[in-house]
mmCIF file of C-alpha atoms in Angstrom:
data_model
loop_
_atom_site.group_PDB
_atom_site.id
_atom_site.type_symbol
_atom_site.label_atom_id
_atom_site.label_comp_id
_atom_site.label_asym_id
_atom_site.label_seq_id
_atom_site.Cartn_x
_atom_site.Cartn_y
_atom_site.Cartn_z
ATOM 1 C CA MET A 1360 -45.772 -142.892 -68.004
ATOM 2 C CA LEU A 1361 -42.295 -143.460 -66.664
ATOM 3 C CA ASN A 1362 -41.757 -145.923 -69.461
ATOM 4 C CA SER A 1363 -42.663 -143.336 -72.144
ATOM 5 C CA ILE A 1364 -40.301 -140.728 -70.654
ATOM 6 C CA PHE A 1365 -37.517 -143.297 -70.594
ATOM 7 C CA THR A 1366 -38.235 -144.245 -74.216
ATOM 8 C CA GLU A 1367 -38.225 -140.566 -75.319
ATOM 9 C CA SER A 1368 -34.925 -139.985 -73.516
ATOM 10 C CA ILE A 1369 -33.324 -142.936 -75.291
ATOM 11 C CA LYS A 1370 -34.611 -141.719 -78.655
ATOM 12 C CA ILE A 1371 -33.219 -138.202 -78.095
ATOM 13 C CA LYS A 1372 -29.837 -139.538 -76.913
ATOM 14 C CA SER A 1373 -29.560 -141.868 -79.886
ATOM 15 C CA LEU A 1374 -30.483 -139.011 -82.246
ATOM 16 C CA VAL A 1375 -27.773 -136.774 -80.713
ATOM 17 C CA VAL A 1376 -25.176 -139.556 -80.932
ATOM 18 C CA LEU A 1377 -26.120 -140.292 -84.537
ATOM 19 C CA THR A 1378 -25.871 -136.609 -85.480
ATOM 20 C CA ALA A 1379 -22.453 -136.305 -83.836
ATOM 21 C CA LEU A 1380 -21.263 -139.444 -85.613
ATOM 22 C CA LEU A 1381 -22.422 -138.136 -89.004
ATOM 23 C CA LEU A 1382 -20.700 -134.798 -88.417
ATOM 24 C CA ALA A 1383 -17.484 -136.559 -87.430
ATOM 25 C CA VAL A 1384 -17.549 -138.718 -90.564
ATOM 26 C CA GLN A 1385 -18.250 -135.689 -92.766
ATOM 27 C CA THR A 1386 -15.374 -133.746 -91.152
ATOM 28 C CA SER A 1387 -12.926 -136.613 -91.693
ATOM 29 C CA VAL A 1388 -13.984 -136.903 -95.344
ATOM 30 C CA ASN A 1389 -13.401 -133.181 -95.831
ATOM 31 C CA ALA A 1390 -10.023 -133.429 -94.095
ATOM 32 C CA GLN A 1391 -8.899 -136.238 -96.405
ATOM 33 C CA ARG A 1392 -9.764 -134.261 -99.532
ATOM 34 C CA PRO A 1393 -6.475 -133.201 -101.185
ATOM 35 C CA LEU A 1394 -5.702 -129.505 -101.207
ATOM 36 C CA PRO A 1395 -5.149 -127.959 -104.605
ATOM 37 C CA SER A 1396 -1.442 -127.761 -105.290
ATOM 38 C CA LEU A 1397 0.025 -124.353 -106.062
ATOM 39 C CA THR A 1398 3.203 -123.601 -107.912
ATOM 40 C CA PRO A 1399 5.737 -121.545 -105.949
ATOM 41 C CA ALA A 1400 4.979 -118.520 -108.127
ATOM 42 C CA GLN A 1401 1.243 -118.856 -107.446
ATOM 43 C CA ALA A 1402 1.867 -119.220 -103.699
ATOM 44 C CA GLN A 1403 4.107 -116.142 -103.691
ATOM 45 C CA HIS A 1404 1.524 -114.152 -105.656
ATOM 46 C CA LEU A 1405 -1.250 -115.257 -103.302
ATOM 47 C CA SER A 1406 0.732 -114.348 -100.186
ATOM 48 C CA ARG A 1407 1.703 -110.997 -101.718
ATOM 49 C CA ASP A 1408 -1.956 -110.221 -102.398
ATOM 50 C CA LEU A 1409 -3.069 -111.237 -98.923
ATOM 51 C CA VAL A 1410 -0.390 -109.369 -96.966
ATOM 52 C CA PRO A 1411 0.852 -106.150 -98.593
ATOM 53 C CA TYR A 1412 4.280 -105.093 -97.405
ATOM 54 C CA ASN A 1413 5.360 -101.536 -96.693
ATOM 55 C CA SER A 1414 8.009 -101.827 -99.394
ATOM 56 C CA GLN A 1415 5.337 -102.601 -101.970
ATOM 57 C CA ASP A 1416 3.470 -99.434 -101.017
ATOM 58 C CA PHE A 1417 6.708 -97.455 -101.131
ATOM 59 C CA PHE A 1418 7.615 -98.607 -104.639
ATOM 60 C CA ARG A 1419 4.033 -98.242 -105.905
ATOM 61 C CA GLN A 1420 3.916 -94.644 -104.663
ATOM 62 C CA GLY A 1421 7.312 -93.965 -106.257
ATOM 63 C CA LYS A 1422 6.158 -95.382 -109.571
ATOM 64 C CA ASP A 1423 2.986 -93.264 -109.465
ATOM 65 C CA SER A 1424 5.046 -90.165 -108.676
ATOM 66 C CA ILE A 1425 7.436 -90.783 -111.574
ATOM 67 C CA GLU A 1426 4.526 -91.297 -113.963
ATOM 68 C CA ARG A 1427 2.930 -87.996 -112.843
ATOM 69 C CA GLU A 1428 6.234 -86.103 -113.252
ATOM 70 C CA THR A 1429 6.761 -87.631 -116.699
ATOM 71 C CA GLN A 1430 3.267 -86.564 -117.740
ATOM 72 C CA ILE A 1431 3.883 -83.006 -116.491
ATOM 73 C CA LEU A 1432 7.181 -82.794 -118.410
ATOM 74 C CA ARG A 1433 5.538 -84.070 -121.598
ATOM 75 C CA GLN A 1434 2.772 -81.468 -121.297
ATOM 76 C CA ARG A 1435 5.359 -78.711 -120.826
ATOM 77 C CA GLN A 1436 7.295 -79.981 -123.812
ATOM 78 C CA LEU A 1437 4.196 -79.910 -126.013
ATOM 79 C CA ARG A 1438 3.425 -76.348 -124.933
ATOM 80 C CA SER A 1439 6.968 -75.139 -125.611
ATOM 81 C CA ILE A 1440 6.967 -76.186 -129.267
ATOM 82 C CA LYS A 1441 5.792 -72.679 -130.158
ATOM 83 C CA PRO A 1442 8.680 -70.212 -130.230
ATOM 84 C CA VAL A 1443 8.948 -68.073 -127.128
ATOM 85 C CA LEU A 1444 10.811 -65.242 -128.872
ATOM 86 C CA LYS A 1445 9.873 -63.830 -132.271
ATOM 87 C CA ILE A 1446 12.838 -62.736 -134.338
ATOM 88 C CA ASP A 1447 12.229 -60.106 -136.990
ATOM 89 C CA LEU A 1448 14.696 -60.644 -139.797
ATOM 90 C CA VAL A 1449 14.308 -57.092 -141.149
ATOM 91 C CA PRO A 1450 16.894 -54.933 -139.372
ATOM 92 C CA GLN A 1451 15.611 -51.884 -137.560
ATOM 93 C CA ILE A 1452 17.458 -48.636 -138.249
ATOM 94 C CA LYS A 1453 17.857 -46.502 -135.171
ATOM 95 C CA ILE A 1454 17.449 -42.792 -135.683
ATOM 96 C CA PRO A 1455 19.497 -40.620 -133.308
ATOM 97 C CA GLN A 1456 17.461 -38.629 -130.818
ATOM 98 C CA THR A 1457 18.528 -35.318 -132.318
ATOM 99 C CA GLN A 1458 16.865 -36.208 -135.584
ATOM 100 C CA GLN A 1459 13.728 -37.453 -133.886
ATOM 101 C CA ASN A 1460 13.084 -34.176 -132.047
ATOM 102 C CA PRO A 1461 14.472 -31.167 -133.982
ATOM 103 C CA ASN A 1462 13.463 -28.745 -131.183
ATOM 104 C CA ILE A 1463 16.289 -30.001 -129.030
ATOM 105 C CA LEU A 1464 18.890 -28.342 -131.236
ATOM 106 C CA SER A 1465 17.124 -25.024 -131.433
ATOM 107 C CA LYS A 1466 17.194 -24.387 -127.719
#
């Protein structure tokens, strides 16, 4: 019985050592794999996407604001194409008040 326990213990230890060895070999193979090379522009774009800066937010908000203001001005311009004041080209003749109400003179 003692012999079977000893044999089981050796089998378990060898299995653990083998597993650790395989993991170590796999990790070293993965570490030796070359990383994909990025151009400086790609690296800058990637870092910009990962970490947004406050200045980027500031300029994005400013751009959005300008676009909204431009749209508002264009809408106002389209509405103001119609003339605001109508001009009647036929001259109006003013009649003096005395001629409008003849009773004023008779008093």
